mmCIF file of C-alpha atoms and ligand atoms in Angstrom:
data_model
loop_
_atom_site.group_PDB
_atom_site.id
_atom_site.type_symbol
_atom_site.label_atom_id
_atom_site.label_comp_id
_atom_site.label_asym_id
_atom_site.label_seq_id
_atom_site.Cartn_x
_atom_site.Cartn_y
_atom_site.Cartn_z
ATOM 1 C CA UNK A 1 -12.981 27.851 17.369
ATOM 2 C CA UNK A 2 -13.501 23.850 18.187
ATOM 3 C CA UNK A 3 -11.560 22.701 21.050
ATOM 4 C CA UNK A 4 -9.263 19.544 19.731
ATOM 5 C CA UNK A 5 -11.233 17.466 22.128
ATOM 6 C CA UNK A 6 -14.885 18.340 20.463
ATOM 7 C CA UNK A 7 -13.422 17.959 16.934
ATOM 8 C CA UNK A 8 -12.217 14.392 17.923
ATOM 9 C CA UNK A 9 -15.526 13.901 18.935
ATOM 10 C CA UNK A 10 -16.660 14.810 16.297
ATOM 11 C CA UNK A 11 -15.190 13.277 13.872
ATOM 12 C CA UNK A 12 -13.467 10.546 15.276
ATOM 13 C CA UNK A 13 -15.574 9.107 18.571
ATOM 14 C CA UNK A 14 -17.824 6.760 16.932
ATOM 15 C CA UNK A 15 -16.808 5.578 13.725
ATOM 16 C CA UNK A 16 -19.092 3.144 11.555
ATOM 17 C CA UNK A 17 -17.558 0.249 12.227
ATOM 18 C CA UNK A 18 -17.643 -1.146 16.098
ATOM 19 C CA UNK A 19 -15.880 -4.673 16.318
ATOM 20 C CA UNK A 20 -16.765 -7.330 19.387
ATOM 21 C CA UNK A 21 -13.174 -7.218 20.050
ATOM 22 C CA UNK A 22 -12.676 -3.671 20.495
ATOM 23 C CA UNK A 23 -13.802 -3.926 24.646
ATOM 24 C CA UNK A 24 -13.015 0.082 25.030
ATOM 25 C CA UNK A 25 -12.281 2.558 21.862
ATOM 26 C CA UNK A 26 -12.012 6.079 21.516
ATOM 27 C CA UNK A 27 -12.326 8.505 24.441
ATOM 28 C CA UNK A 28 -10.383 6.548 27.988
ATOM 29 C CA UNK A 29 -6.649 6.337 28.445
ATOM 30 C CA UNK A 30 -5.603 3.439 26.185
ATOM 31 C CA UNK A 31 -8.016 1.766 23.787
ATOM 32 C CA UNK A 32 -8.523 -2.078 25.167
ATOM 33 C CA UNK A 33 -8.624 -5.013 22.572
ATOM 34 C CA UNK A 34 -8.971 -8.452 22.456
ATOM 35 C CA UNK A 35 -6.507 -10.522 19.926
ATOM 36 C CA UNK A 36 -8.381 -13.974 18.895
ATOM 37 C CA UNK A 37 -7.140 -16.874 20.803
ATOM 38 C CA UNK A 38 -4.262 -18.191 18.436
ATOM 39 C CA UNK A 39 -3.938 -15.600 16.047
ATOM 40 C CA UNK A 40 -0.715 -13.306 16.139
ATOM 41 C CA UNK A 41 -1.123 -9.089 16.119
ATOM 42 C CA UNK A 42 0.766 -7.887 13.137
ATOM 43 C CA UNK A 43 1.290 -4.455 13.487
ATOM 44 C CA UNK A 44 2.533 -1.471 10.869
ATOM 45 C CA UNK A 45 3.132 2.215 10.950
ATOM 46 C CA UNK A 46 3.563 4.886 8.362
ATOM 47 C CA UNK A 47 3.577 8.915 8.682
ATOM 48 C CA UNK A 48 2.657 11.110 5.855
ATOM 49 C CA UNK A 49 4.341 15.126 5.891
ATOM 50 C CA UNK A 50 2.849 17.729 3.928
ATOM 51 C CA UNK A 51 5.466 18.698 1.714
ATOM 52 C CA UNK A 52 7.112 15.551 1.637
ATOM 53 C CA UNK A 53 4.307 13.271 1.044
ATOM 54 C CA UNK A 54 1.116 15.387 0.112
ATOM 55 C CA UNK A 55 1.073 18.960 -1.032
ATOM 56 C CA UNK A 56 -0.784 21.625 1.297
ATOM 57 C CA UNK A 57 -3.703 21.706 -1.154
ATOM 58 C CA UNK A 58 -3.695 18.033 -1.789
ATOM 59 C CA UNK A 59 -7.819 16.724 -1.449
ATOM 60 C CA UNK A 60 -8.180 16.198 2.460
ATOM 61 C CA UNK A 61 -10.455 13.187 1.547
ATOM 62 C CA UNK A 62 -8.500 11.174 -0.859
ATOM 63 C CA UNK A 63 -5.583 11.876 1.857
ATOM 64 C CA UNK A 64 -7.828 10.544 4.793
ATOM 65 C CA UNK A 65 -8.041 7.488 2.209
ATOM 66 C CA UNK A 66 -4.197 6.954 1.525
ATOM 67 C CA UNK A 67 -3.024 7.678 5.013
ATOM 68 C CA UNK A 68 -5.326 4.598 5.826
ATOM 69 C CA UNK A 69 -4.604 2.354 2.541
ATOM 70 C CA UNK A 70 -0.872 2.600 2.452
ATOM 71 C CA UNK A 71 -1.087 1.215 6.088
ATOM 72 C CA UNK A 72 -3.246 -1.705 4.842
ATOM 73 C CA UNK A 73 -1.091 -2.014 2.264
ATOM 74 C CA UNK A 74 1.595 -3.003 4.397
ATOM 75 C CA UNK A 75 -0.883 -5.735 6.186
ATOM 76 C CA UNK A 76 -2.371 -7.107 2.661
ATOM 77 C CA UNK A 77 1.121 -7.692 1.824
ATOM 78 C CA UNK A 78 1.920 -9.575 5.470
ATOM 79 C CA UNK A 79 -1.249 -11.894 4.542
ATOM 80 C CA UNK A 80 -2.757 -10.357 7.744
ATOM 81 C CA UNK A 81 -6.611 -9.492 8.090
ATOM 82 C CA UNK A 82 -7.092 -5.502 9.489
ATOM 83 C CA UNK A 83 -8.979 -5.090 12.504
ATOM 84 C CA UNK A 84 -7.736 -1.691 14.561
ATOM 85 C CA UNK A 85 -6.172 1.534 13.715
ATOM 86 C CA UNK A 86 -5.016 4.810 15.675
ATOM 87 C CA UNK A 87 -4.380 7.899 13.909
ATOM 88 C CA UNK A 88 -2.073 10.992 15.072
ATOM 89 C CA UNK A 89 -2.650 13.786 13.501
ATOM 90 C CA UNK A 90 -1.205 17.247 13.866
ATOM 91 C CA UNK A 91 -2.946 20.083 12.478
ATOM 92 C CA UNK A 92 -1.919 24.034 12.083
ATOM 93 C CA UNK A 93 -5.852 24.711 12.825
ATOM 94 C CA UNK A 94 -8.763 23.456 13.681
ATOM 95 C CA UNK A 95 -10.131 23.355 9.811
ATOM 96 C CA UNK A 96 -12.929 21.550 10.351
ATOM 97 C CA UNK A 97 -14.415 21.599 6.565
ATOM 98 C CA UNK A 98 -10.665 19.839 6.276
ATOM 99 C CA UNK A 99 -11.405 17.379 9.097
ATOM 100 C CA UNK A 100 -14.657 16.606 7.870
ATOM 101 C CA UNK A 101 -13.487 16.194 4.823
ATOM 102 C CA UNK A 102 -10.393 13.905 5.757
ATOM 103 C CA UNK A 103 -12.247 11.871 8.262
ATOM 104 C CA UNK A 104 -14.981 10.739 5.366
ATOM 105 C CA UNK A 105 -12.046 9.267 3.565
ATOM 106 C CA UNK A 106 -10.541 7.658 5.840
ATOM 107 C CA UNK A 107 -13.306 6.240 7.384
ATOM 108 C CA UNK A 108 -15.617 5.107 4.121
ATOM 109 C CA UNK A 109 -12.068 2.756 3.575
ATOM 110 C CA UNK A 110 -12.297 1.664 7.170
ATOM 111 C CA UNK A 111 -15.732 0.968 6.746
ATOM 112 C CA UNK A 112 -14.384 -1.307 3.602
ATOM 113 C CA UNK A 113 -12.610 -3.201 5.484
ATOM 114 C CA UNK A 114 -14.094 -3.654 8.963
ATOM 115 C CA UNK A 115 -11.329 -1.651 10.414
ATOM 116 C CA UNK A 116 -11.704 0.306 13.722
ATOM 117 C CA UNK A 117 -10.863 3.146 14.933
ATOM 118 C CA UNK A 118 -9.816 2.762 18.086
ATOM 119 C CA UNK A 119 -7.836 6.379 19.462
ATOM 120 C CA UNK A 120 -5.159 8.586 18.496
ATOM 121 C CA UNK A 121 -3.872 12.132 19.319
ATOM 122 C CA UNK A 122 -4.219 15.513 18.029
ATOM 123 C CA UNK A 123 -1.857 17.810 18.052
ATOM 124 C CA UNK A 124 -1.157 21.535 16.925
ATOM 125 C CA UNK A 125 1.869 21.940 14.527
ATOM 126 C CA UNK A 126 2.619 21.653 10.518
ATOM 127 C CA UNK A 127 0.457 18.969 9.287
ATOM 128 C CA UNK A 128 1.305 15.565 9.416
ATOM 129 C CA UNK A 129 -0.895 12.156 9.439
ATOM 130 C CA UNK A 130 0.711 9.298 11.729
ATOM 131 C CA UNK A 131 -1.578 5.724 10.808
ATOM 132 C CA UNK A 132 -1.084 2.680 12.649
ATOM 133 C CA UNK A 133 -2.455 -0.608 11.847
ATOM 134 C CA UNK A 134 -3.404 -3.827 13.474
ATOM 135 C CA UNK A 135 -4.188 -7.024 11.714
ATOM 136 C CA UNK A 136 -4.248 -10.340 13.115
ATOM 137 C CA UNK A 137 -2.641 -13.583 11.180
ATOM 138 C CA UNK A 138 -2.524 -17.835 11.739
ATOM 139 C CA UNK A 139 1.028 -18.202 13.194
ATOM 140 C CA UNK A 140 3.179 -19.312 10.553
ATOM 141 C CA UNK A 141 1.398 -18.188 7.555
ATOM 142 C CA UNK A 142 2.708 -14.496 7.492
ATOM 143 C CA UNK A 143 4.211 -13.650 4.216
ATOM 144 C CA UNK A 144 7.736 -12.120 5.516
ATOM 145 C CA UNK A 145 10.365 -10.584 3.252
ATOM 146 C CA UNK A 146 12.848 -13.287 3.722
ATOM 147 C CA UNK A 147 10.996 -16.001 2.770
ATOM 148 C CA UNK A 148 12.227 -16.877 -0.975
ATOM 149 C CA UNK A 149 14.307 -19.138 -1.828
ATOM 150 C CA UNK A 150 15.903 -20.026 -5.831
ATOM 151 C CA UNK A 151 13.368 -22.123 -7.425
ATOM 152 C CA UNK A 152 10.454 -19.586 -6.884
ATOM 153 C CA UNK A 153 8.116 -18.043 -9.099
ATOM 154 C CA UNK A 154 7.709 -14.132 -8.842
ATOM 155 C CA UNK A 155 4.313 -12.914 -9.197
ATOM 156 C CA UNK A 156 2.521 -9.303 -8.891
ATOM 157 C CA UNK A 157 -0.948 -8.240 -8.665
ATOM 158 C CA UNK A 158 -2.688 -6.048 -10.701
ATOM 159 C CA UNK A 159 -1.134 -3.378 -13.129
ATOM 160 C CA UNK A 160 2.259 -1.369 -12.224
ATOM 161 C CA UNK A 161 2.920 1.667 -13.304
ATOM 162 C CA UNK A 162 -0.084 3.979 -13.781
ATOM 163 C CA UNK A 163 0.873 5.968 -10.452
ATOM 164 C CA UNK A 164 4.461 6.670 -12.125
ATOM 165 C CA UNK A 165 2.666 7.731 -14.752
ATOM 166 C CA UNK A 166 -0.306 9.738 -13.398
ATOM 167 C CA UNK A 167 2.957 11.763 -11.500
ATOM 168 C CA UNK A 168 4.703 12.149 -14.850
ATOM 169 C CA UNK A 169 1.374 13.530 -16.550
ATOM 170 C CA UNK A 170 0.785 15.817 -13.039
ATOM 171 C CA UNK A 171 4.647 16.905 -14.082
ATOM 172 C CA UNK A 172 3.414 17.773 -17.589
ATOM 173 C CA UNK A 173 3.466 14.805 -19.503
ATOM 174 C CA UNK A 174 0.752 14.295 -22.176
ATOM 175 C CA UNK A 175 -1.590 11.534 -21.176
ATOM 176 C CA UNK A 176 -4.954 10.843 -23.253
ATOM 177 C CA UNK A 177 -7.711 12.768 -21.547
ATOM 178 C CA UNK A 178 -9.635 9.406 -21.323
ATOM 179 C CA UNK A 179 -6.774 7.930 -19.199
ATOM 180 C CA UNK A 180 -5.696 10.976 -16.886
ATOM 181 C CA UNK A 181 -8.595 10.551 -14.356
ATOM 182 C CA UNK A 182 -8.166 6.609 -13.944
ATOM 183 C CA UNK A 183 -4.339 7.221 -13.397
ATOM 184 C CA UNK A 184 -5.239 9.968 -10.781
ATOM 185 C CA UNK A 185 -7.407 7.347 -9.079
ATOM 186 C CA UNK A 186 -4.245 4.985 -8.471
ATOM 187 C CA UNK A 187 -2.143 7.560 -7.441
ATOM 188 C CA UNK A 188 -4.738 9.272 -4.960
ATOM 189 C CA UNK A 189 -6.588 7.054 -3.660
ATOM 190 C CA UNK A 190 -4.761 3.499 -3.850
ATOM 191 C CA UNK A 191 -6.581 -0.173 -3.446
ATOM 192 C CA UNK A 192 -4.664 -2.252 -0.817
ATOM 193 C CA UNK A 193 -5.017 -5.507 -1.988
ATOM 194 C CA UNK A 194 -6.445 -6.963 1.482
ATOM 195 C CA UNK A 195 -8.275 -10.398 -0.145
ATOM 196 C CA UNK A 196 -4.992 -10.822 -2.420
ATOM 197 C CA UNK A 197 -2.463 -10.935 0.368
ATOM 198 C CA UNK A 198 -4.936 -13.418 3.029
ATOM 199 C CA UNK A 199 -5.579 -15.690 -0.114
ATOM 200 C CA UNK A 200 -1.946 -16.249 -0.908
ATOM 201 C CA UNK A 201 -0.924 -16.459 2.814
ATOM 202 C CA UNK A 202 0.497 -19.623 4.216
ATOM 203 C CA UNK A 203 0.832 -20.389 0.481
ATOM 204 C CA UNK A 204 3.224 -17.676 -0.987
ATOM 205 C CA UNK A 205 7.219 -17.775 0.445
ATOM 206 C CA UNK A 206 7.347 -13.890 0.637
ATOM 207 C CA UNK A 207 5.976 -10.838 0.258
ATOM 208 C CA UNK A 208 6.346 -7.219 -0.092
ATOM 209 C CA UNK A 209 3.630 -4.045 -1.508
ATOM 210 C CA UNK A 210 4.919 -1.758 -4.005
ATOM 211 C CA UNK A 211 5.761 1.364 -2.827
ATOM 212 C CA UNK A 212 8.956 1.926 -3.834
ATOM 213 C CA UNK A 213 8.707 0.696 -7.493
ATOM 214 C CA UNK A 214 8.874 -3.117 -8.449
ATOM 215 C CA UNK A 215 12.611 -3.318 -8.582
ATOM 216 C CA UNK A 216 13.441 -1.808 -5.675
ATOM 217 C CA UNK A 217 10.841 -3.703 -3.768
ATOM 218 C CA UNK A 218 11.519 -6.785 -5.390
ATOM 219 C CA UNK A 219 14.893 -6.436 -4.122
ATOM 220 C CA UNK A 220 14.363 -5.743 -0.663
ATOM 221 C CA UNK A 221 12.542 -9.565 -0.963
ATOM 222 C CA UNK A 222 15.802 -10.235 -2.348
ATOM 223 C CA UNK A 223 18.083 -8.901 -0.103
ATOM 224 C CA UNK A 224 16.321 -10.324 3.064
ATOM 225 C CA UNK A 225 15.924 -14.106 1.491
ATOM 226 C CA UNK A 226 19.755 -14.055 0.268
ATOM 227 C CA UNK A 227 18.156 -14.599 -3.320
ATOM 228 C CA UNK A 228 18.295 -12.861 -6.690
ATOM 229 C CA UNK A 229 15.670 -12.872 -8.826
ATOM 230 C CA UNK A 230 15.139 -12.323 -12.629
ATOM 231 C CA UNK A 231 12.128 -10.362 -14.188
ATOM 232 C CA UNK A 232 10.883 -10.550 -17.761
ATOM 233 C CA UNK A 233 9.842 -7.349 -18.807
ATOM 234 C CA UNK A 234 7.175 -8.384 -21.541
ATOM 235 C CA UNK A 235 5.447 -10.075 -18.582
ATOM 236 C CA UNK A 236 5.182 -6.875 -16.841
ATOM 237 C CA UNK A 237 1.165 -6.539 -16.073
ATOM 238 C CA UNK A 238 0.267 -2.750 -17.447
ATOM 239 C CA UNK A 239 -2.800 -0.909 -18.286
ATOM 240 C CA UNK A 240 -3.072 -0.152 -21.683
ATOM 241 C CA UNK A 241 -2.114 3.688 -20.637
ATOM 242 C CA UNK A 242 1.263 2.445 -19.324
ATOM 243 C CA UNK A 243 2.279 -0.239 -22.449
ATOM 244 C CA UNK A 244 1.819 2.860 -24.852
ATOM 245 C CA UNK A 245 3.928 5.208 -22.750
ATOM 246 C CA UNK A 246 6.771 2.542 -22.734
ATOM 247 C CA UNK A 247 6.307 1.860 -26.518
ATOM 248 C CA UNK A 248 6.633 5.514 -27.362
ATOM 249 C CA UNK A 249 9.347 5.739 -25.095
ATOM 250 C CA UNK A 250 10.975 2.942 -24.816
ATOM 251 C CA UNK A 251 11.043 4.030 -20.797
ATOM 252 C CA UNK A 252 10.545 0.927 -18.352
ATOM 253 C CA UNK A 253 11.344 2.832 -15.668
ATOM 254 C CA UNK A 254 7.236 3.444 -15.365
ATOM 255 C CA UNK A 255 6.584 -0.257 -14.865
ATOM 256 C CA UNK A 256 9.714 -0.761 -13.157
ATOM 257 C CA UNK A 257 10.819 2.226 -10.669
ATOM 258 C CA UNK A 258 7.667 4.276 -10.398
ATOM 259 C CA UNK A 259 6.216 3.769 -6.884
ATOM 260 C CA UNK A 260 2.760 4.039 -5.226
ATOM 261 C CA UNK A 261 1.351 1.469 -6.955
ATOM 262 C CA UNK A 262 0.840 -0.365 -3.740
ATOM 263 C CA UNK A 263 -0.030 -3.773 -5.629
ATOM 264 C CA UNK A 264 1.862 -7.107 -4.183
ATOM 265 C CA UNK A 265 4.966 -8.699 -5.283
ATOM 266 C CA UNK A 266 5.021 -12.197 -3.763
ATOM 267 C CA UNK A 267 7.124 -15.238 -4.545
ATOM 268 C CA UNK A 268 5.698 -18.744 -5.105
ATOM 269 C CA UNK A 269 7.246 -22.174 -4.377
ATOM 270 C CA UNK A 270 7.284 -23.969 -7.951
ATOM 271 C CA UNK A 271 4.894 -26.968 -5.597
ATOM 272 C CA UNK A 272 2.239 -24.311 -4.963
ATOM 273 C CA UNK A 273 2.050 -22.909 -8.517
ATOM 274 C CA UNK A 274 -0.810 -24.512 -9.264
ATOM 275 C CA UNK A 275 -2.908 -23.751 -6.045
ATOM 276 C CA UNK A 276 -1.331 -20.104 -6.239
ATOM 277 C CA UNK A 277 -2.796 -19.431 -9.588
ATOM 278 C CA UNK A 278 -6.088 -21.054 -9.169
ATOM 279 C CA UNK A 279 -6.630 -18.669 -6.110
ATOM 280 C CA UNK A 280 -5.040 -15.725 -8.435
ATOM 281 C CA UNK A 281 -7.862 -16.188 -11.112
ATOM 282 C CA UNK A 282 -10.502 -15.487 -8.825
ATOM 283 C CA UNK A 283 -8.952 -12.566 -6.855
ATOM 284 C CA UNK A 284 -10.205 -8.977 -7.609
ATOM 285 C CA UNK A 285 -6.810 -7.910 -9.105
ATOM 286 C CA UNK A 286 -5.446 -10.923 -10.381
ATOM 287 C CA UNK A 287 -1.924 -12.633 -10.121
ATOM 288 C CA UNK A 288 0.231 -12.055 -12.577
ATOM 289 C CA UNK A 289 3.836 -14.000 -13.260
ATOM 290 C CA UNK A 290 6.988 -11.933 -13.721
ATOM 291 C CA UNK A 291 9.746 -13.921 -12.691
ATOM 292 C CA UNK A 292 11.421 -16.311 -10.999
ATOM 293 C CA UNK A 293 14.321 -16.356 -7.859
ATOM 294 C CA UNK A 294 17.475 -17.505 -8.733
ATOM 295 C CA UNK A 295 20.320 -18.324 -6.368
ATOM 296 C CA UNK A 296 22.908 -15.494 -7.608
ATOM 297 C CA UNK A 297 22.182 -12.326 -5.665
ATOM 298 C CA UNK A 298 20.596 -8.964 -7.573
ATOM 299 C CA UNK A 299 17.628 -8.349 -9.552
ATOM 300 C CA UNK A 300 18.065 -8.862 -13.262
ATOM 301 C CA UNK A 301 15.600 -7.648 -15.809
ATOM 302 C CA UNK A 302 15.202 -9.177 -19.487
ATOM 303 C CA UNK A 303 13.860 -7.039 -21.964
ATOM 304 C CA UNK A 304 11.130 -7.959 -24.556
ATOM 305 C CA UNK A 305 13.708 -8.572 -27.375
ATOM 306 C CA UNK A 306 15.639 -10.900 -25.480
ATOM 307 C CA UNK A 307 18.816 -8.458 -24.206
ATOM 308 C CA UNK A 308 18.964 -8.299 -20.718
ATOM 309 C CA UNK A 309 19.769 -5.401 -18.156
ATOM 310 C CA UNK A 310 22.144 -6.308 -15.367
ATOM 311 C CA UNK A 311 21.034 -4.071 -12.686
ATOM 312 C CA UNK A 312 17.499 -2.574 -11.762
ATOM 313 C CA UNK A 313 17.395 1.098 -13.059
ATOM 314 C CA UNK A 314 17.026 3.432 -10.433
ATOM 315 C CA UNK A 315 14.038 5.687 -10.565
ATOM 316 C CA UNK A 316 14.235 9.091 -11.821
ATOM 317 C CA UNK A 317 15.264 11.486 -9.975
ATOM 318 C CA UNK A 318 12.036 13.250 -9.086
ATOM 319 C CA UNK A 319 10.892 10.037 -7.230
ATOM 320 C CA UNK A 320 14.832 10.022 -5.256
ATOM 321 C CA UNK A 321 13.636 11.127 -1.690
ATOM 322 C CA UNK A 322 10.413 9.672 -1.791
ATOM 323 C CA UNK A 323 9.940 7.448 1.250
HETATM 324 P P1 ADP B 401 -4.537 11.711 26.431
HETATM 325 O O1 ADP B 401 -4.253 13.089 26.948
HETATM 326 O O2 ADP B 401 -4.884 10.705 27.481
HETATM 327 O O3 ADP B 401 -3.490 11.240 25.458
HETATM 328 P P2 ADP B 401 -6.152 12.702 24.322
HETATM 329 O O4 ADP B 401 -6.814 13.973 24.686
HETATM 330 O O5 ADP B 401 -4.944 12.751 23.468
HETATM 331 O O6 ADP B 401 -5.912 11.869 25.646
HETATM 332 O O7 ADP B 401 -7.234 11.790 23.608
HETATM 333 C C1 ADP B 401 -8.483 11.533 24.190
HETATM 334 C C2 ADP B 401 -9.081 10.326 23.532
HETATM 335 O O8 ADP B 401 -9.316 10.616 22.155
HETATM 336 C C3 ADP B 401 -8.169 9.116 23.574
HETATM 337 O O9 ADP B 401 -8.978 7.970 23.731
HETATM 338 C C4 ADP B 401 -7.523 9.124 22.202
HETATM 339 O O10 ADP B 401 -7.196 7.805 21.794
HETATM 340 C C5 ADP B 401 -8.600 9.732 21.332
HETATM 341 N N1 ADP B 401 -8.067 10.490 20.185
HETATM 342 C C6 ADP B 401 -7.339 11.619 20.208
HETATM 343 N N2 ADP B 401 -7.061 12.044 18.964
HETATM 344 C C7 ADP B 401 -7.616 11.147 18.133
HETATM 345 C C8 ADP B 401 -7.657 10.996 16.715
HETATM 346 N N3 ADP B 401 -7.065 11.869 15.887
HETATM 347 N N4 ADP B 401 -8.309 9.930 16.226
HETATM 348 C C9 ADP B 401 -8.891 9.028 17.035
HETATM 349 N N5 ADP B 401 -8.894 9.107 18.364
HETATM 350 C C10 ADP B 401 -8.259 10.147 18.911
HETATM 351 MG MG1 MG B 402 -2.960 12.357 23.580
#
């Protein structure tokens, strides 16, 4: 059996990206790296648990790809640019058709995105995947959570709700055959919306990626501004799989509560609409308005018809727990 230290090497030594500011990567003590003179490090971490996050037969490469992307995720929506990442993984076995497997993933997205790798650890135990991210980003332009204020526009990038839904159909629920493999896609292997997130930095108020389902996410903005904000659900950007699920059901909770999308919720000062949606139109994914922030706290939701809902609905119960 591999040692720990030749499938590192292995796998993880010499990536195919090598940055000028990456002085010493994989292999010494401590990786050393250079941040650009007058640029700030912004900096994000996220574990995924099998059995809590992934199941024990989930695809090791589409997992190598989300245990990076989530983690990007979190930088697109700080309007940061990715540079470095480390990755801790512990492993019951050396599996190295896993490894392999799991290391093309996450390194093809790397590879994307001119990220990095620049050490880790490996460690013997059940299997979890520990990502960190660094991104640099122009002081003052990072899109922080508390950054609304009553006035602005809410806006989301591309369409919500087809991971909800690709979970739903994994639970049994009768998707199109056409559709299924396209919703798979956005719940397995999810696009962080890097280009959307540097575009609208220095230009958006606030920011947050949806993990947790717009609402939810929406309201941590929210909470941290000291804002409430209003959403109008026919505005609600949804792929065409999504807007016949909620007319058959009548179910917003898709749209709404469902999480792993991991598109961008940002809010807008009304005196950078105009510059905000010019960029939009020409990013990959598009910037869609939803809403606006209002002074009076909470997130309320008004529905196609006109009626309103006073409170965010909180996701079924087979997404409670997910973190
Ligand atoms: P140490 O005992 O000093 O922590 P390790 O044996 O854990 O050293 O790691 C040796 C080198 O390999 C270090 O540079 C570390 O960053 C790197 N490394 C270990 N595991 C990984 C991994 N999963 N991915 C990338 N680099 C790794
Ligand atoms: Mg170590």
């Amino acid at each position: 059996m591999p040692s720990e230290f030749d499938l590192i090497a292995r796998y993880f030594s010499r990536g195919p990206v090598q940055r000028a500011d990456v002085l010493l990567g994989v292999g010494d003590d401590c990786a050393l790296l250079e941040v650009p003179a007058g640029r700030q490090l912004a900096v994000s971490i996220d574990t995924l648990v099998e059995g809590t996050h992934f199941a024990r037969d989930a695809d090791p490469r589409a997992l190598g790809h989300k245990a990076l992307a989530v983690n990007l995720s979190d930088l697109a929506a700080m309007g940061a640019e990715p540079a470095w990442a480390t990755l801790a993984l512990t492993l019951p076995a050396a599996d190295e058709s896993w490894l392999a497997a799991f290391a093309g993933g996450f390194l093809a997205l790397a590879e994307r995105h001119g990220v990095q790798l620049v050490g880790g650890d490996t460690t013997r135990g059940p299997r979890s995947i520990t990502v960190q991210v660094h991104g640099f980003v122009e002081p003052g332009r990072a899109l922080r959570r508390d950054g609304a204020r009553a006035g602005d526009l809410v806006y989301v990038t591309g369409t919500l709700g087809d991971a909800g839904l690709a979970l739903l159909a994994q639970q049994g629920l009768f998707v199109g055959l056409g559709v299924l493999d396209g919703l798979r896609e956005r719940l397995d292997r999810p696009t962080p919306r890097l280009a959307e997130g540097r575009a609208l930095a220095g230009i958006a108020s606030a920011a947050i990626d949806v993990s947790d389902g717009l609402a939810a996410d929406l309201g941590h903005v929210c909470a941290a501004s000291g804002v409430g904000a209003t959403l109008f659900l026919e505005r609600l950007p949804c792929s065409a799989a999504v807007r016949d699920y909620v007319a058959g059901t009548g179910d917003w909770s898709v749209p709404l509560a469902a999480g792993d999308d991991y598109e961008l919720c940002l809010t807008v000062p009304a005196a950078r609409q105009a510059e905000a949606e010019a960029l939009g139109a020409t990013l990959p994914a598009g910037l869609h308005w939803i809403g606006t922030i209002e002074r009076v706290a909470g997130v309320r939701l008004v529905l196609p018809d006109g009626g309103t809902i006073d409170q965010a609905p909180v996701g079924y119960d087979h997404f409670a727990g997910d973190d």
